[in-house]
C-alpha cells in the first residue's frame, strides 16, 4: 500500500511540475488581443463569368453533356450576387493602419474591420503585394490599441508562439504551438523565408498575428499545408520584418521596389557539386541568364555557382532570391561565384524587378492553384518548342483534390474550359473566378496525348 501511495505521489508531482512549466498566454492575450481585428470583405460577382463556358464541341461528344449539365440556361440565375468572406488583421499604428494578407482583401468591393469592442469601420486598401501576400489597409480612427513588433531573427526553433484570429469566423480565437522551422521556401513563393509552426491555423486565421511569449508580433499567419483544407499541424507565417518593409513601401510610395538579376537558378545537388569540383553542396547554380539583364551585364554566366551575394553567404538556391529582392535597385554589389574550378568575384549593378502596379483592387493571389494541390511553373520557350505548343503551365507538384481528379506531375495544362492558359499567374486568375463546388475541365497535354480532366473546385 505504501509503495502504491509513493508511486501515486511521484506521478502527481511529475504532472504538477510539467504543468507548472507550460507557458501561460493569458497576459499576452489580455494585453495584445484588443489590437487584433476581424476583416470581412464584400465582393460583387458576375455569375455568368464564374460559370464554365461551353467549348465548341459537337452534341455527340461526351464533354458536351458535361458542360451543358453545369451551365444553367440563361435567365435562370441572377447575373450578379454579393460574395462575403472573412479573415484577420492587426493594428500596427494608433491612427488606424492595419496589416493583413493580400489574399484576404483580394478583389474586395468593400472591406469592413471589426474591433474587439464591437466597433466597425469601413477600411481603405492602401495597397497589396501578391508576391509576399501582404496588404496594408486603413480605417479612420485614432487612439487605437496597437501591437508590439518583434524581431523574427531572434526567434528560435522550438520556441512557443501563439496565434490570434478568426478561424471559420470565430473571432478572437487563440491557439498556441511551437516554431517548427525557420526560413522555409515554398513553391512559387520566392521572396518570403516563412516561419513554420504547429499552432492551429484554419481558414479565417489568414492575416492574423503570430506572437512570441513576450507578446511581440513575429509573423503574419498566411498559409497552411493540408490535404483536407483544414489544420493538419503545418502552418506558415510571413516574418514581420518582411511584412513591415512591404507595408512601409506601400504607405510611402504606393508600390513595391525589389532588386532583380535576370537569372534562372537551381539547387546544387551532391552530384552537381561533384561535377563542378565543389567540396560541398552549397550556393545557387545559374541555369540561365536573361540577355541584357543585370546579371548578363555584370558577367554572370550559366554554370556559375553563386557562393556569396553582397558579402552574404548563399547556402542554397532558395536564399538567393531573398537576398536579391531585399537589395535596393541600383546598388552595386560584389558576387562571389565558383567558375571552372576556382572562385571569382564579379561586380554588378542590381536592377529593379518588373512589378505590377499596386492598385486598390489587387489581382488574384498566386497561391490559388496551391490551395487545390497544384504546384505549377511557367513553360520556358525551349519547353514550348520541344512540346510544339504555344502556351501552358507545367505541373511540378500535385496532391489533394488535384491528384484525386487525375492530374499528374509533368502534365502541361493548356486551357481551363475554353480559356487558354499562358502563365501561372493567369491560371490562378482564371481559377479565382470559380467558387467551391463548381466543376471545370482542365485541358492537359500528357506526352503525345491531349485530354480533358473534369475537376471540382474546392
XYZ file of N, CA and C in Angstrom, residues 155-354:
600
model
N 13.933 34.637 -33.166
C 13.039 33.516 -32.908
C 13.811 32.201 -33.041
N 13.582 31.281 -32.128
C 14.295 30.009 -32.142
C 13.333 28.859 -32.440
N 13.832 27.877 -33.185
C 13.038 26.681 -33.445
C 12.780 25.971 -32.123
N 11.522 25.621 -31.874
C 11.131 25.016 -30.607
C 10.521 26.007 -29.637
N 10.615 27.302 -29.957
C 10.067 28.352 -29.089
C 8.542 28.380 -29.184
N 7.892 28.668 -28.045
C 6.434 28.764 -28.023
C 5.957 30.017 -28.745
N 4.845 29.885 -29.486
C 4.212 31.016 -30.166
C 2.698 30.875 -30.040
N 2.004 31.996 -30.214
C 0.543 31.997 -30.142
C -0.033 32.767 -31.324
N -1.168 32.294 -31.817
C -1.871 32.958 -32.921
C -3.232 33.414 -32.438
N -3.637 34.610 -32.861
C -4.976 35.123 -32.566
C -5.625 35.488 -33.897
N -6.858 35.059 -34.091
C -7.547 35.350 -35.343
C -8.992 34.906 -35.313
N -9.562 34.739 -36.505
C -10.986 34.408 -36.631
C -11.189 33.136 -37.457
N -10.704 31.978 -36.975
C -10.900 30.755 -37.750
C -12.385 30.434 -37.918
N -12.772 30.197 -39.183
C -14.169 29.889 -39.515
C -15.139 30.950 -38.990
N -14.635 32.179 -38.802
C -15.483 33.270 -38.340
C -15.586 33.395 -36.832
N -14.940 32.502 -36.060
C -14.972 32.594 -34.599
C -13.924 33.615 -34.166
N -14.376 34.841 -33.936
C -13.468 35.960 -33.707
C -12.660 35.805 -32.420
N -11.429 36.345 -32.472
C -10.530 36.418 -31.315
C -10.277 35.048 -30.690
N -10.092 34.055 -31.554
C -9.716 32.717 -31.078
C -8.203 32.658 -30.899
N -7.767 32.025 -29.831
C -6.349 31.921 -29.510
C -5.905 30.468 -29.636
N -4.824 30.238 -30.369
C -4.215 28.913 -30.455
C -2.727 29.053 -30.194
N -2.097 27.964 -29.790
C -0.676 28.026 -29.449
C 0.056 26.797 -29.976
N 1.364 26.948 -30.140
C 2.204 25.851 -30.601
C 3.653 26.271 -30.496
N 4.486 25.615 -31.262
C 5.907 25.960 -31.270
C 6.359 26.291 -32.685
N 7.522 26.913 -32.782
C 8.146 27.152 -34.079
C 8.735 25.826 -34.556
N 8.239 25.340 -35.691
C 8.710 24.052 -36.210
C 9.975 24.204 -37.048
N 10.090 25.322 -37.754
C 11.255 25.575 -38.610
C 11.247 27.045 -39.010
N 12.387 27.512 -39.494
C 12.507 28.890 -39.985
C 13.090 28.874 -41.392
N 12.833 29.940 -42.125
C 13.416 30.089 -43.451
C 12.880 29.105 -44.470
N 11.631 28.673 -44.303
C 11.049 27.728 -45.242
C 10.801 28.403 -46.588
N 11.146 27.708 -47.658
C 10.874 28.179 -49.015
C 9.750 27.334 -49.579
N 8.675 27.986 -50.039
C 7.528 27.277 -50.585
C 7.465 27.446 -52.097
N 6.843 26.485 -52.815
C 6.737 26.599 -54.273
C 6.075 27.909 -54.678
N 6.652 28.596 -55.656
C 6.129 29.829 -56.230
C 6.168 31.005 -55.262
N 6.848 30.850 -54.126
C 6.954 31.939 -53.147
C 8.434 32.236 -52.943
N 9.006 33.122 -53.766
C 10.452 33.316 -53.788
C 10.958 34.412 -52.858
N 10.060 35.205 -52.279
C 10.508 36.386 -51.547
C 10.227 36.318 -50.052
N 9.792 35.167 -49.547
C 9.441 35.064 -48.136
C 10.107 33.846 -47.503
N 10.950 34.060 -46.477
C 11.508 32.938 -45.708
C 10.529 32.572 -44.587
N 9.554 31.742 -44.874
C 8.425 31.502 -43.972
C 8.852 30.905 -42.630
N 8.091 31.270 -41.590
C 8.189 30.640 -40.274
C 7.164 29.508 -40.254
N 7.614 28.292 -40.001
C 6.697 27.159 -39.915
C 6.353 26.912 -38.454
N 5.063 26.724 -38.164
C 4.624 26.452 -36.792
C 3.616 25.307 -36.789
N 3.356 24.781 -35.589
C 2.282 23.798 -35.457
C 1.103 24.373 -34.670
N 1.066 25.714 -34.527
C -0.110 26.352 -33.935
C -1.297 26.147 -34.878
N -2.464 25.841 -34.330
C -3.642 25.552 -35.151
C -4.062 26.789 -35.936
N -3.935 26.700 -37.262
C -4.317 27.781 -38.164
C -5.360 27.226 -39.138
N -6.460 27.906 -39.290
C -7.541 27.453 -40.155
C -8.046 28.611 -41.010
N -8.898 28.351 -42.018
C -9.467 29.446 -42.805
C -10.101 30.502 -41.900
N -9.723 31.742 -42.108
C -10.172 32.842 -41.249
C -9.056 33.377 -40.375
N -8.035 32.525 -40.106
C -6.845 32.990 -39.385
C -5.928 33.818 -40.272
N -6.093 33.712 -41.598
C -5.200 34.412 -42.521
C -5.152 35.902 -42.217
N -3.940 36.431 -42.141
C -3.765 37.856 -41.870
C -3.600 38.184 -40.404
N -3.839 37.212 -39.536
C -3.711 37.452 -38.104
C -2.269 37.362 -37.635
N -1.986 37.864 -36.421
C -0.607 37.906 -35.924
C -0.159 36.599 -35.284
N 1.146 36.357 -35.363
C 1.799 35.280 -34.629
C 2.674 35.947 -33.575
N 2.437 35.632 -32.293
C 3.140 36.276 -31.179
C 4.186 35.346 -30.568
N 5.286 35.929 -30.080
C 6.177 35.176 -29.205
C 5.701 35.350 -27.768
N 6.360 34.705 -26.814
C 5.904 34.745 -25.427
C 6.053 36.119 -24.785
N 6.832 37.003 -25.404
C 6.970 38.363 -24.872
C 5.841 39.268 -25.345
N 4.907 38.710 -26.122
C 3.783 39.499 -26.613
C 4.128 40.335 -27.822
N 5.205 39.975 -28.533
C 5.627 40.702 -29.733
C 5.178 39.939 -30.974
N 4.744 40.672 -31.985
C 4.373 40.031 -33.242
C 5.632 39.663 -34.004
N 5.739 38.397 -34.367
C 6.900 37.942 -35.128
C 6.523 37.497 -36.544
N 5.217 37.397 -36.819
C 4.822 36.970 -38.159
C 3.350 37.207 -38.435
N 2.976 37.056 -39.714
C 1.575 37.102 -40.149
C 1.198 35.716 -40.634
N 0.188 35.119 -40.031
C -0.266 33.798 -40.442
C -0.829 33.870 -41.858
N -0.287 33.037 -42.751
C -0.597 33.206 -44.168
C -1.095 31.949 -44.856
N -0.459 30.807 -44.607
C -0.792 29.599 -45.353
C -0.758 28.381 -44.446
N -1.466 27.323 -44.895
C -1.370 26.038 -44.223
C -1.064 24.972 -45.268
N -0.454 23.894 -44.820
C -0.277 22.719 -45.674
C -1.326 21.721 -45.231
N -2.197 21.323 -46.143
C -3.300 20.465 -45.753
C -3.778 19.627 -46.924
N -4.164 18.398 -46.633
C -4.800 17.550 -47.637
C -6.314 17.628 -47.550
N -6.814 18.310 -46.528
C -8.258 18.371 -46.301
C -8.823 19.780 -46.424
N -7.974 20.787 -46.433
C -8.427 22.178 -46.414
C -8.431 22.764 -45.024
N -8.259 21.919 -43.984
C -8.212 22.379 -42.605
C -6.860 22.116 -41.984
N -6.731 22.434 -40.706
C -5.468 22.338 -39.984
C -4.970 20.895 -39.912
N -3.697 20.698 -40.241
C -3.074 19.377 -40.130
C -1.698 19.465 -39.460
N -1.469 20.540 -38.692
C -0.231 20.634 -37.931
C 0.909 21.358 -38.612
N 0.695 21.853 -39.824
C 1.752 22.567 -40.546
C 1.196 23.900 -41.046
N 1.699 24.990 -40.504
C 1.246 26.327 -40.893
C 2.454 27.218 -41.135
N 2.239 28.264 -41.925
C 3.347 29.140 -42.307
C 2.975 30.605 -42.069
N 3.941 31.346 -41.535
C 3.749 32.770 -41.249
C 4.826 33.586 -41.949
N 4.441 34.767 -42.419
C 5.376 35.696 -43.045
C 6.133 36.429 -41.936
N 7.452 36.409 -41.922
C 8.182 37.146 -40.886
C 7.766 38.614 -40.863
N 7.608 39.166 -39.678
C 7.067 40.518 -39.551
C 7.999 41.575 -40.122
N 9.313 41.330 -40.148
C 10.205 42.329 -40.730
C 9.990 42.434 -42.241
N 9.728 41.289 -42.895
C 9.404 41.309 -44.324
C 8.104 42.075 -44.548
N 7.109 41.799 -43.707
C 5.793 42.439 -43.862
C 5.859 43.944 -43.612
N 6.609 44.355 -42.601
C 6.687 45.778 -42.288
C 7.419 46.550 -43.384
N 8.428 45.928 -43.989
C 9.119 46.578 -45.108
C 8.157 46.802 -46.269
N 7.345 45.782 -46.562
C 6.337 45.917 -47.624
C 5.332 47.002 -47.261
N 4.855 46.990 -46.018
C 3.861 47.973 -45.580
C 4.398 49.397 -45.675
N 5.646 49.603 -45.280
C 6.238 50.938 -45.346
C 6.326 51.421 -46.798
N 6.725 50.519 -47.719
C 6.809 50.904 -49.122
C 5.430 51.239 -49.693
N 4.428 50.450 -49.318
C 3.068 50.715 -49.797
C 2.555 52.046 -49.266
N 2.841 52.315 -47.994
C 2.342 53.552 -47.378
C 3.039 54.788 -47.943
N 4.356 54.686 -48.155
C 5.125 55.863 -48.583
C 5.121 56.040 -50.092
N 5.317 54.935 -50.832
C 5.492 55.040 -52.279
C 4.304 54.503 -53.090
N 3.452 53.716 -52.444
C 2.314 53.157 -53.160
C 2.672 51.986 -54.052
N 3.912 51.502 -54.000
C 4.334 50.351 -54.790
C 5.518 49.683 -54.105
N 5.869 48.495 -54.620
C 6.983 47.741 -54.060
C 8.149 47.750 -55.043
N 9.340 48.037 -54.536
C 10.543 48.041 -55.359
C 11.469 46.929 -54.871
N 11.840 46.020 -55.786
C 12.705 44.896 -55.428
C 13.892 44.802 -56.363
N 14.965 44.251 -55.830
C 16.133 44.001 -56.656
C 15.888 42.865 -57.630
N 16.659 42.864 -58.734
C 16.457 41.879 -59.801
C 17.777 41.618 -60.522
N 18.039 40.348 -60.827
C 19.253 39.986 -61.557
C 18.977 39.530 -62.981
N 17.853 38.847 -63.181
C 17.574 38.304 -64.503
C 18.270 36.977 -64.737
N 18.114 36.044 -63.780
C 18.719 34.721 -63.920
C 17.693 33.645 -63.574
N 17.947 32.436 -64.075
C 17.229 31.253 -63.644
C 18.211 30.416 -62.838
N 17.764 29.931 -61.682
C 18.673 29.207 -60.796
C 18.119 27.837 -60.444
N 18.976 26.965 -59.945
C 18.547 25.687 -59.428
C 19.456 25.275 -58.286
N 18.997 24.272 -57.512
C 19.733 23.806 -56.345
C 20.999 23.062 -56.776
N 22.025 23.180 -55.959
C 23.266 22.444 -56.198
C 23.181 21.119 -55.439
N 22.919 20.040 -56.169
C 22.851 18.722 -55.541
C 24.260 18.191 -55.300
N 24.329 17.074 -54.592
C 25.642 16.467 -54.333
C 26.320 16.078 -55.642
N 25.511 15.530 -56.577
C 26.070 15.117 -57.858
C 26.578 16.317 -58.658
N 25.804 17.415 -58.645
C 26.236 18.618 -59.364
C 27.491 19.213 -58.725
N 27.535 19.216 -57.398
C 28.711 19.751 -56.701
C 29.962 18.983 -57.115
N 29.845 17.663 -57.183
C 30.990 16.845 -57.593
C 31.404 17.146 -59.028
N 30.404 17.302 -59.900
C 30.730 17.544 -61.308
C 31.393 18.902 -61.521
N 31.081 19.886 -60.647
C 31.688 21.210 -60.770
C 32.949 21.352 -59.927
N 33.295 20.314 -59.176
C 34.508 20.372 -58.364
C 34.332 21.085 -57.040
N 33.102 21.249 -56.579
C 32.851 21.865 -55.276
C 32.998 20.837 -54.171
N 33.515 21.252 -53.028
C 33.719 20.331 -51.922
C 32.413 19.962 -51.237
N 31.408 20.850 -51.282
C 30.121 20.531 -50.671
C 28.987 21.177 -51.469
N 27.780 20.695 -51.215
C 26.599 21.197 -51.930
C 26.177 22.528 -51.323
N 26.497 23.607 -51.984
C 26.135 24.932 -51.492
C 25.986 25.878 -52.671
N 25.379 27.036 -52.401
C 25.250 28.050 -53.433
C 24.037 27.858 -54.320
N 23.937 28.723 -55.316
C 22.840 28.694 -56.290
C 23.439 28.566 -57.680
N 23.041 27.530 -58.394
C 23.567 27.275 -59.731
C 22.813 28.116 -60.760
N 23.535 28.890 -61.567
C 22.923 29.699 -62.611
C 22.617 28.789 -63.809
N 21.327 28.588 -64.079
C 20.909 27.730 -65.188
C 20.660 28.530 -66.458
N 20.393 29.826 -66.309
C 20.140 30.670 -67.470
C 20.279 32.135 -67.111
N 20.675 32.947 -68.074
C 20.867 34.379 -67.864
C 20.079 35.133 -68.927
N 19.265 36.088 -68.481
C 18.458 36.881 -69.413
C 19.353 37.881 -70.153
N 19.275 37.840 -71.464
C 20.100 38.724 -72.287
C 19.790 40.186 -71.989
N 20.833 40.954 -71.709
C 20.656 42.383 -71.434
C 20.265 42.702 -70.013
N 20.060 41.676 -69.168
C 19.681 41.907 -67.777
C 20.883 42.266 -66.922
N 20.666 42.596 -65.653
C 21.767 42.979 -64.765
C 22.834 41.896 -64.637
N 22.422 40.637 -64.555
C 23.407 39.557 -64.431
C 24.254 39.437 -65.682
N 23.612 39.552 -66.840
C 24.323 39.466 -68.119
C 25.347 40.597 -68.228
N 24.919 41.810 -67.875
C 25.826 42.955 -67.943
C 26.967 42.845 -66.935
N 26.699 42.160 -65.802
C 27.732 42.037 -64.770
C 28.668 40.859 -64.971
N 28.417 40.038 -66.010
C 29.336 38.954 -66.304
C 28.960 37.593 -65.768
N 27.781 37.448 -65.128
C 27.339 36.132 -64.687
C 27.013 35.272 -65.899
N 27.300 33.971 -65.792
C 27.095 33.080 -66.927
C 26.504 31.760 -66.455
N 25.804 31.054 -67.346
C 25.303 29.723 -67.000
C 26.439 28.821 -66.550
N 26.160 27.998 -65.551
C 27.079 27.064 -64.878
C 27.871 27.731 -63.748
N 27.783 29.065 -63.612
C 28.343 29.712 -62.421
C 27.551 29.258 -61.191
N 28.240 29.090 -60.069
C 27.577 28.805 -58.799
C 27.801 30.002 -57.884
N 26.719 30.690 -57.519
C 26.828 31.874 -56.660
C 27.024 31.419 -55.219
N 28.170 31.789 -54.634
C 28.510 31.413 -53.266
C 28.226 32.532 -52.270
N 28.424 33.785 -52.706
C 28.130 34.941 -51.861
C 27.492 36.033 -52.702
N 26.562 36.760 -52.073
C 25.936 37.901 -52.735
C 25.999 39.091 -51.795
N 26.690 40.137 -52.226
C 26.850 41.348 -51.414
C 27.420 41.015 -50.034
N 28.380 40.093 -50.009
C 29.043 39.739 -48.767
C 28.331 38.707 -47.918
N 27.108 38.297 -48.339
C 26.325 37.342 -47.548
C 26.407 35.962 -48.200
N 26.680 34.914 -47.414
C 26.792 33.572 -47.982
C 25.455 33.073 -48.517
N 25.505 32.335 -49.608
C 24.310 31.731 -50.205
C 24.399 30.228 -49.931
N 23.675 29.762 -48.926
C 23.746 28.357 -48.544
C 23.052 27.436 -49.521
N 21.916 27.902 -50.078
C 21.189 27.105 -51.059
C 20.479 28.044 -52.029
N 19.902 27.469 -53.073
C 19.332 28.281 -54.146
C 18.190 29.169 -53.671
N 17.400 28.710 -52.712
C 16.247 29.489 -52.264
C 16.643 30.779 -51.559
N 17.894 30.879 -51.087
C 18.323 32.079 -50.374
C 18.666 33.234 -51.308
N 19.049 32.919 -52.556
C 19.474 33.984 -53.458
C 18.348 34.956 -53.813
N 17.141 34.480 -54.189
C 16.068 35.447 -54.474
C 15.746 36.351 -53.302
N 15.840 35.825 -52.072
C 15.578 36.647 -50.892
C 16.597 37.768 -50.768
N 17.877 37.429 -50.976
C 18.939 38.427 -50.861
C 18.827 39.477 -51.970
N 18.578 39.014 -53.182
C 18.478 39.946 -54.314
C 17.249 40.836 -54.165
N 16.097 40.229 -53.825
C 14.861 41.000 -53.688
C 14.945 42.071 -52.620
N 15.742 41.805 -51.560
C 15.875 42.774 -50.461
C 16.904 43.861 -50.748
N 17.573 43.782 -51.899
C 18.607 44.764 -52.254
C 17.985 45.929 -53.028
N 18.397 47.125 -52.681
C 17.860 48.311 -53.330
C 18.299 48.363 -54.792
N 17.351 48.507 -55.716
C 17.728 48.610 -57.137
C 18.715 49.751 -57.365
N 19.711 49.497 -58.223
C 20.728 50.496 -58.497
C 21.987 50.333 -57.671
N 21.930 49.472 -56.645
C 23.103 49.272 -55.797
C 24.108 48.370 -56.506
N 25.394 48.741 -56.415
C 26.450 47.893 -56.960
C 26.888 46.906 -55.884
N 26.893 45.634 -56.237
C 27.234 44.596 -55.270
C 28.343 43.707 -55.829
N 29.015 43.016 -54.906
C 30.020 42.031 -55.304
C 29.398 40.639 -55.199
N 29.551 39.854 -56.250
C 29.014 38.498 -56.282
C 30.176 37.522 -56.409
N 30.277 36.623 -55.444
C 31.337 35.614 -55.495
C 30.771 34.342 -56.122
N 31.445 33.858 -57.162
C 30.967 32.679 -57.864
C 32.074 31.631 -57.975
N 31.643 30.397 -58.132
C 32.554 29.295 -58.443
C 32.453 29.051 -59.940
N 33.570 29.225 -60.647
C 33.559 29.088 -62.109
C 34.785 28.291 -62.555
N 34.527 27.171 -63.180
C 35.586 26.330 -63.763
C 36.705 26.014 -62.772
N 36.279 25.634 -61.567
C 37.246 25.144 -60.595
C 37.888 26.172 -59.708
N 37.462 27.435 -59.784
C 38.059 28.463 -58.913
C 37.025 29.523 -58.561
N 37.341 30.273 -57.505
C 36.456 31.344 -57.038
C 36.765 32.636 -57.789
N 35.705 33.309 -58.239
C 35.877 34.611 -58.897
C 34.901 35.607 -58.283
N 35.303 36.859 -58.251
C 34.455 37.932 -57.736
C 34.048 38.852 -58.881
N 32.733 39.064 -58.987
C 32.193 39.914 -60.038
C 31.490 41.110 -59.410
N 31.548 42.247 -60.084
C 30.819 43.444 -59.635
C 29.672 43.686 -60.602
N 28.466 43.808 -60.063
C 27.317 44.091 -60.931
C 26.353 45.033 -60.234
N 25.524 45.672 -61.029
C 24.527 46.612 -60.510
C 23.160 45.950 -60.529
N 22.527 45.896 -59.375
C 21.218 45.249 -59.247
C 20.161 46.087 -59.959
N 19.326 45.429 -60.747
C 18.236 46.115 -61.435
C 16.977 46.116 -60.593
N 15.908 46.681 -61.127
C 14.620 46.703 -60.432
C 13.700 45.671 -61.056
N 13.132 44.829 -60.209
C 12.252 43.775 -60.697
C 11.010 44.382 -61.330
N 10.603 43.845 -62.481
C 9.344 44.301 -63.083
C 8.212 44.033 -62.104
